[in-house]
Short mmCIF file of C-alpha atoms and ligand atoms in Angstrom, two decimals:
data_model
loop_
_atom_site.label_atom_id
_atom_site.label_comp_id
_atom_site.label_asym_id
_atom_site.label_seq_id
_atom_site.Cartn_x
_atom_site.Cartn_y
_atom_site.Cartn_z
CA MET U 29 10.17 4.84 30.65
CA SER U 30 8.22 7.95 29.60
CA ALA U 31 6.12 7.90 26.42
CA THR U 32 8.45 10.32 24.63
CA SER U 33 11.55 8.22 25.27
CA ALA U 34 9.93 5.08 23.81
CA LEU U 35 10.48 6.18 20.18
CA LEU U 36 13.61 6.43 18.05
CA GLY U 37 15.20 9.77 17.21
CA PRO U 38 18.07 10.59 14.81
CA ALA U 39 20.80 9.59 17.29
CA GLU U 40 19.21 6.20 18.08
CA ILE U 41 18.70 5.46 14.38
CA ARG U 42 22.36 6.20 13.61
CA ASP U 43 23.51 4.11 16.58
CA LEU U 44 21.40 1.15 15.50
CA ALA U 45 22.57 1.42 11.90
CA ASP U 46 26.21 1.59 13.09
CA LEU U 47 25.67 -1.39 15.38
CA LEU U 48 24.33 -3.47 12.49
CA GLY U 49 26.77 -2.06 9.93
CA ILE U 50 23.78 -0.99 7.82
CA GLN U 51 24.20 1.20 4.76
CA PRO U 52 20.58 1.90 3.76
CA THR U 53 19.95 0.65 0.22
CA LYS U 54 17.83 2.30 -2.47
CA LYS U 55 17.00 -1.10 -3.86
CA LEU U 56 14.99 -1.93 -0.73
CA GLY U 57 13.66 1.63 -0.36
CA GLN U 58 15.42 2.02 2.97
CA ASN U 59 14.64 5.52 4.20
CA PHE U 60 14.13 5.38 7.95
CA VAL U 61 11.90 7.80 9.86
CA ILE U 62 13.94 9.70 12.48
CA ASP U 63 11.17 11.94 13.81
CA ALA U 64 8.88 10.90 16.69
CA ASN U 65 6.23 13.51 15.76
CA THR U 66 5.84 11.99 12.31
CA VAL U 67 5.47 8.53 13.84
CA ARG U 68 2.77 9.76 16.23
CA ARG U 69 1.00 11.56 13.39
CA ILE U 70 0.88 8.34 11.34
CA VAL U 71 -0.34 6.25 14.26
CA LYS U 72 -3.07 8.80 15.07
CA ALA U 73 -4.23 9.18 11.46
CA ALA U 74 -4.37 5.38 11.17
CA GLY U 75 -6.67 5.22 14.21
CA VAL U 76 -4.62 2.45 15.85
CA THR U 77 -5.69 1.67 19.42
CA ALA U 78 -5.15 -0.97 22.11
CA GLY U 79 -6.64 -4.32 21.19
CA GLY U 80 -6.14 -3.92 17.43
CA THR U 81 -3.88 -6.16 15.35
CA VAL U 82 -1.71 -4.25 12.93
CA VAL U 83 0.38 -5.58 10.08
CA GLU U 84 3.38 -3.41 9.27
CA VAL U 85 5.31 -3.99 6.06
CA GLY U 86 8.99 -3.04 6.23
CA PRO U 87 9.52 -2.13 9.90
CA GLY U 88 13.18 -1.29 9.24
CA LEU U 89 14.87 -0.17 12.46
CA GLY U 90 11.52 0.01 14.25
CA SER U 91 10.61 3.73 14.22
CA LEU U 92 6.95 3.19 13.30
CA THR U 93 6.74 -0.21 15.02
CA LEU U 94 7.45 1.43 18.38
CA GLY U 95 4.74 4.04 17.75
CA LEU U 96 2.22 1.34 16.89
CA LEU U 97 3.13 -0.80 19.92
CA GLU U 98 2.96 2.23 22.19
CA THR U 99 -0.84 2.27 21.70
CA GLY U 100 -1.13 -1.25 23.12
CA ALA U 101 -1.91 -2.79 19.71
CA SER U 102 -0.39 -6.11 18.60
CA VAL U 103 1.94 -5.79 15.63
CA VAL U 104 2.96 -8.35 13.03
CA ALA U 105 5.90 -6.90 11.10
CA VAL U 106 7.13 -8.28 7.76
CA GLU U 107 10.73 -7.37 6.89
CA ILE U 108 12.81 -8.67 3.98
CA ASP U 109 16.21 -7.54 5.32
CA LYS U 110 17.47 -10.28 7.64
CA ARG U 111 19.73 -8.01 9.69
CA LEU U 112 16.88 -5.57 10.40
CA ALA U 113 14.42 -8.37 11.14
CA ALA U 114 16.83 -9.99 13.63
CA GLN U 115 17.49 -6.72 15.47
CA LEU U 116 13.87 -5.57 15.74
CA PRO U 117 12.74 -7.82 18.64
CA LEU U 118 15.86 -6.78 20.58
CA THR U 119 15.14 -3.08 20.07
CA ILE U 120 11.52 -3.52 21.10
CA ALA U 121 12.42 -5.64 24.16
CA GLN U 122 14.77 -2.90 25.29
CA MET U 123 12.56 0.11 24.59
CA GLN U 124 9.07 -1.31 25.20
CA PRO U 125 9.43 -4.51 27.20
CA GLY U 126 6.32 -6.68 27.08
CA ALA U 127 5.02 -5.19 23.83
CA ASP U 128 3.25 -7.67 21.54
CA LEU U 129 5.37 -7.99 18.39
CA THR U 130 5.82 -10.83 15.90
CA VAL U 131 8.45 -10.45 13.20
CA ILE U 132 8.23 -12.33 9.90
CA THR U 133 11.47 -12.36 7.89
CA GLN U 134 10.17 -12.56 4.34
CA ASP U 135 9.52 -10.67 1.12
CA ALA U 136 6.08 -9.11 1.72
CA MET U 137 5.05 -10.03 -1.83
CA THR U 138 5.27 -13.72 -0.95
CA VAL U 139 3.36 -13.57 2.35
CA THR U 140 -0.04 -15.23 2.11
CA GLN U 141 -0.50 -16.25 5.75
CA LEU U 142 0.27 -14.55 9.04
CA PRO U 143 0.27 -15.91 12.60
CA LYS U 144 -2.47 -13.41 13.52
CA ASN U 145 -5.28 -11.92 11.45
CA PRO U 146 -4.57 -8.22 11.05
CA THR U 147 -7.40 -5.68 11.08
CA THR U 148 -5.24 -2.71 10.12
CA LEU U 149 -2.33 -2.15 7.73
CA VAL U 150 0.10 0.62 8.62
CA ALA U 151 3.41 1.06 6.81
CA ASN U 152 6.05 3.39 5.52
CA LEU U 153 6.21 1.36 2.34
CA PRO U 154 9.36 0.70 0.31
CA TYR U 155 8.77 3.08 -2.61
CA ASN U 156 9.67 0.79 -5.49
CA VAL U 157 7.04 -1.83 -4.56
CA SER U 158 4.43 0.22 -2.70
CA VAL U 159 1.41 -0.39 -4.96
CA PRO U 160 1.97 -4.14 -5.55
CA VAL U 161 2.55 -4.70 -1.81
CA LEU U 162 -0.59 -2.78 -0.89
CA LEU U 163 -2.77 -4.66 -3.39
CA HIS U 164 -1.19 -7.97 -2.36
CA PHE U 165 -2.14 -7.46 1.29
CA LEU U 166 -5.69 -6.35 0.48
CA GLU U 167 -6.10 -9.40 -1.71
CA HIS U 168 -4.77 -11.92 0.81
CA PHE U 169 -5.82 -10.52 4.18
CA ARG U 170 -9.54 -9.89 4.02
CA GLY U 171 -9.71 -9.15 7.74
CA ILE U 172 -8.00 -5.79 7.08
CA THR U 173 -10.70 -3.14 7.42
CA SER U 174 -8.63 0.05 7.30
CA GLY U 175 -5.13 1.39 7.14
CA LEU U 176 -2.69 4.15 6.46
CA VAL U 177 0.46 4.05 4.36
CA MET U 178 3.24 6.48 3.57
CA VAL U 179 4.25 6.40 -0.09
CA GLN U 180 5.89 8.58 -2.74
CA ALA U 181 3.62 11.64 -3.25
CA GLU U 182 2.85 10.96 -6.95
CA VAL U 183 1.96 7.36 -6.16
CA GLY U 184 -0.29 8.32 -3.26
CA GLN U 185 -2.12 10.92 -5.34
CA ARG U 186 -2.62 8.33 -8.04
CA ILE U 187 -3.97 5.70 -5.64
CA ALA U 188 -6.52 8.16 -4.20
CA ALA U 189 -7.46 9.79 -7.56
CA ASP U 190 -11.04 9.96 -8.84
CA PRO U 191 -12.05 9.21 -12.46
CA GLY U 192 -11.37 12.12 -14.78
CA SER U 193 -8.26 13.21 -12.88
CA LYS U 194 -5.01 13.36 -14.88
CA VAL U 195 -3.34 10.93 -12.51
CA TYR U 196 -6.22 8.42 -12.42
CA GLY U 197 -4.93 5.05 -13.58
CA SER U 198 -4.67 1.34 -12.92
CA PRO U 199 -3.66 1.71 -9.21
CA SER U 200 -6.64 4.03 -8.60
CA VAL U 201 -9.19 1.59 -10.04
CA LYS U 202 -7.65 -1.48 -8.38
CA ALA U 203 -7.45 0.28 -5.02
CA ALA U 204 -11.10 1.39 -5.40
CA TRP U 205 -12.10 -2.25 -5.84
CA TYR U 206 -11.23 -2.78 -2.18
CA GLY U 207 -12.38 0.44 -0.60
CA HIS U 208 -12.34 4.21 -0.20
CA TRP U 209 -9.08 6.14 -0.24
CA ARG U 210 -8.02 9.60 0.88
CA THR U 211 -4.75 11.47 1.02
CA ALA U 212 -3.96 12.49 4.59
CA GLY U 213 -1.14 15.04 4.24
CA MET U 214 2.37 15.49 2.90
CA VAL U 215 5.46 14.47 4.87
CA SER U 216 8.72 16.44 4.79
CA ARG U 217 11.83 14.78 3.31
CA GLN U 218 13.74 15.92 6.39
CA VAL U 219 12.08 13.32 8.65
CA PHE U 220 13.96 10.50 6.89
CA TRP U 221 17.49 9.19 7.00
CA PRO U 222 18.83 9.12 4.41
CA VAL U 223 16.86 12.08 2.98
CA PRO U 224 15.02 10.73 -0.12
CA ASN U 225 14.91 12.63 -3.41
CA VAL U 226 11.11 12.36 -3.65
CA ASP U 227 8.26 13.78 -1.57
CA SER U 228 6.07 11.55 0.58
CA ILE U 229 2.38 11.54 1.35
CA LEU U 230 0.08 9.71 3.73
CA VAL U 231 -2.80 7.76 2.21
CA GLY U 232 -5.59 6.30 4.31
CA PHE U 233 -8.19 3.75 3.33
CA ARG U 234 -11.32 2.04 4.59
CA VAL U 235 -12.25 -1.31 3.08
CA ARG U 236 -15.82 -1.80 1.80
CA GLU U 237 -18.03 -3.75 4.17
CA THR U 238 -19.33 -5.83 1.28
CA ALA U 239 -17.11 -6.72 -1.68
CA ILE U 240 -18.42 -5.30 -4.96
CA GLY U 241 -17.84 -8.58 -6.79
CA THR U 242 -16.54 -12.13 -6.56
CA GLU U 243 -12.88 -13.13 -6.80
CA GLU U 244 -13.46 -14.30 -10.38
CA GLU U 245 -15.01 -10.92 -11.24
CA ARG U 246 -12.10 -9.12 -9.61
CA LEU U 247 -9.60 -10.97 -11.79
CA ALA U 248 -11.66 -10.25 -14.93
CA THR U 249 -12.03 -6.58 -13.93
CA PHE U 250 -8.30 -6.19 -13.23
CA ALA U 251 -7.45 -7.73 -16.64
CA LEU U 252 -9.68 -5.09 -18.27
CA VAL U 253 -8.07 -2.33 -16.20
CA ASP U 254 -4.57 -3.46 -17.26
CA ALA U 255 -5.64 -3.49 -20.92
CA ALA U 256 -7.37 -0.09 -20.68
CA PHE U 257 -4.42 1.70 -19.08
CA GLY U 258 -1.80 -0.22 -21.03
CA GLN U 259 -2.98 1.78 -24.05
CA ARG U 260 -4.53 4.77 -22.33
CA ARG U 261 -4.62 7.03 -25.38
CA LYS U 262 -6.83 4.63 -27.29
CA MET U 263 -10.61 4.48 -27.13
CA LEU U 264 -11.72 1.60 -24.94
CA ARG U 265 -13.24 -0.44 -27.77
CA GLN U 266 -9.70 -0.70 -29.21
CA ALA U 267 -7.78 -0.94 -25.94
CA LEU U 268 -10.07 -3.68 -24.59
CA SER U 269 -10.19 -5.69 -27.81
CA THR U 270 -7.17 -7.73 -26.61
CA VAL U 271 -9.36 -9.06 -23.78
CA LEU U 272 -12.86 -8.90 -25.29
CA GLY U 273 -12.27 -9.92 -28.91
CA ASP U 274 -12.16 -7.58 -31.91
CA SER U 275 -13.21 -3.96 -31.73
CA ALA U 276 -16.82 -4.66 -32.87
CA THR U 277 -17.26 -7.37 -30.22
CA ALA U 278 -15.70 -5.11 -27.58
CA SER U 279 -18.15 -2.32 -28.56
CA ALA U 280 -21.15 -4.64 -28.25
CA ILE U 281 -20.06 -5.85 -24.80
CA MET U 282 -19.44 -2.29 -23.62
CA GLU U 283 -22.87 -1.20 -24.84
CA ARG U 284 -24.46 -4.06 -22.94
CA ALA U 285 -22.60 -2.80 -19.87
CA GLY U 286 -23.88 0.76 -20.40
CA VAL U 287 -20.41 2.16 -21.15
CA ALA U 288 -19.66 4.21 -24.29
CA PRO U 289 -17.21 2.29 -26.56
CA THR U 290 -15.55 5.61 -27.40
CA ALA U 291 -14.76 6.38 -23.75
CA ARG U 292 -11.21 6.23 -22.41
CA GLY U 293 -10.05 4.29 -19.37
CA GLU U 294 -9.56 7.36 -17.22
CA GLU U 295 -13.29 8.19 -17.39
CA LEU U 296 -14.48 4.87 -15.95
CA THR U 297 -15.20 4.00 -12.33
CA VAL U 298 -14.39 0.58 -10.93
CA ASP U 299 -18.12 -0.21 -11.19
CA ASP U 300 -17.99 0.54 -14.94
CA PHE U 301 -15.07 -1.86 -15.39
CA LEU U 302 -16.93 -4.48 -13.36
CA ALA U 303 -20.07 -3.97 -15.49
CA ILE U 304 -17.98 -4.67 -18.62
CA ALA U 305 -16.48 -7.80 -17.03
CA ARG U 306 -20.00 -9.03 -16.18
CA ALA U 307 -21.36 -8.22 -19.66
CA HIS U 308 -18.46 -10.21 -21.14
CA THR U 309 -19.53 -13.39 -19.37
CA ARG U 310 -23.26 -12.96 -20.10
N1 SAM N 409 9.19 1.44 8.74
C1 SAM N 409 10.56 1.94 8.76
C2 SAM N 409 10.55 3.40 9.05
O1 SAM N 409 9.50 4.03 8.88
O2 SAM N 409 11.59 3.93 9.44
C3 SAM N 409 11.32 1.63 7.47
C4 SAM N 409 10.64 2.06 6.20
S1 SAM N 409 11.64 1.92 4.77
C5 SAM N 409 10.86 3.13 3.74
C6 SAM N 409 11.07 0.43 3.96
C7 SAM N 409 11.41 -0.88 4.68
O3 SAM N 409 10.86 -1.96 3.90
C8 SAM N 409 12.88 -1.21 4.82
O4 SAM N 409 13.12 -1.67 6.12
C9 SAM N 409 13.14 -2.36 3.80
O5 SAM N 409 14.19 -3.22 4.18
C10 SAM N 409 11.78 -3.02 3.80
N2 SAM N 409 11.45 -3.75 2.55
C11 SAM N 409 11.79 -3.44 1.28
N3 SAM N 409 11.26 -4.30 0.41
C12 SAM N 409 10.54 -5.19 1.15
C13 SAM N 409 9.75 -6.33 0.82
N4 SAM N 409 9.59 -6.72 -0.45
N5 SAM N 409 9.17 -7.02 1.83
C14 SAM N 409 9.33 -6.63 3.12
N6 SAM N 409 10.07 -5.55 3.50
C15 SAM N 409 10.65 -4.84 2.52
#
């Protein structure tokens, strides 16, 4: 079978959906990629090669899965929809016999162990849960060193935003805890079936070689981030008082951390939040 025929196009996607009696649901963010060029672009930007182990969240009908397997990588795919999960090995066996795929039929948010340790995360994420799923996998699978995800454009821009940007928020700081993020290009709505009513973007990441803090510090930092962006219009000494004590105590802790108590959450880097968490326990 030639390389070009090993991926799914619009006709194959429709046929598979008909075969399974699938009506894509919004609830599960089911917008399937029907364009082989987009799949190859994602696989290339993710840097997936033979020998790697990739975890894919939400393989759906297998469009991206086939692109990942085509490189010779092993893929562990986590799919919540039982009908899709049951069909996937059959599709792969037919289109890329011998490819190394393991399918886990489960809600990705509940997965804490996998049969193989993935080094790369690549996914066209279900839009309604994209950030929680991403953070969940980075938290639980520390062997992941890099990845590339397709998400709703606003969400992707937020994840990759720097402090001071209008869209900088809780997902940006939490993502920065784990590593460095970059947007890697917009994706046309026309490459999906059904066509979504939002734009999509690719976001790549590289995990830090050394974690910036302990697990306990991460939890304390994330609690501060939630408090800061839960009341983003307030100065931090007020917004953080729910976690740090009253506003005077919060100010003293922030000063010890070298952060102005009058600052607002969107001005702080992840290191600033971590410094406050550390000053709190000193
Ligand atoms: N990867 C496929 C593609 O690119 O064509 C499908 C992507 S579609 C945007 C999202 C997929 O995630 C769907 O197959 C959906 O059933 C699955 N999904 C939704 N919520 C999920 C969850 N919590 N855990 C695992 N899979 C989920």
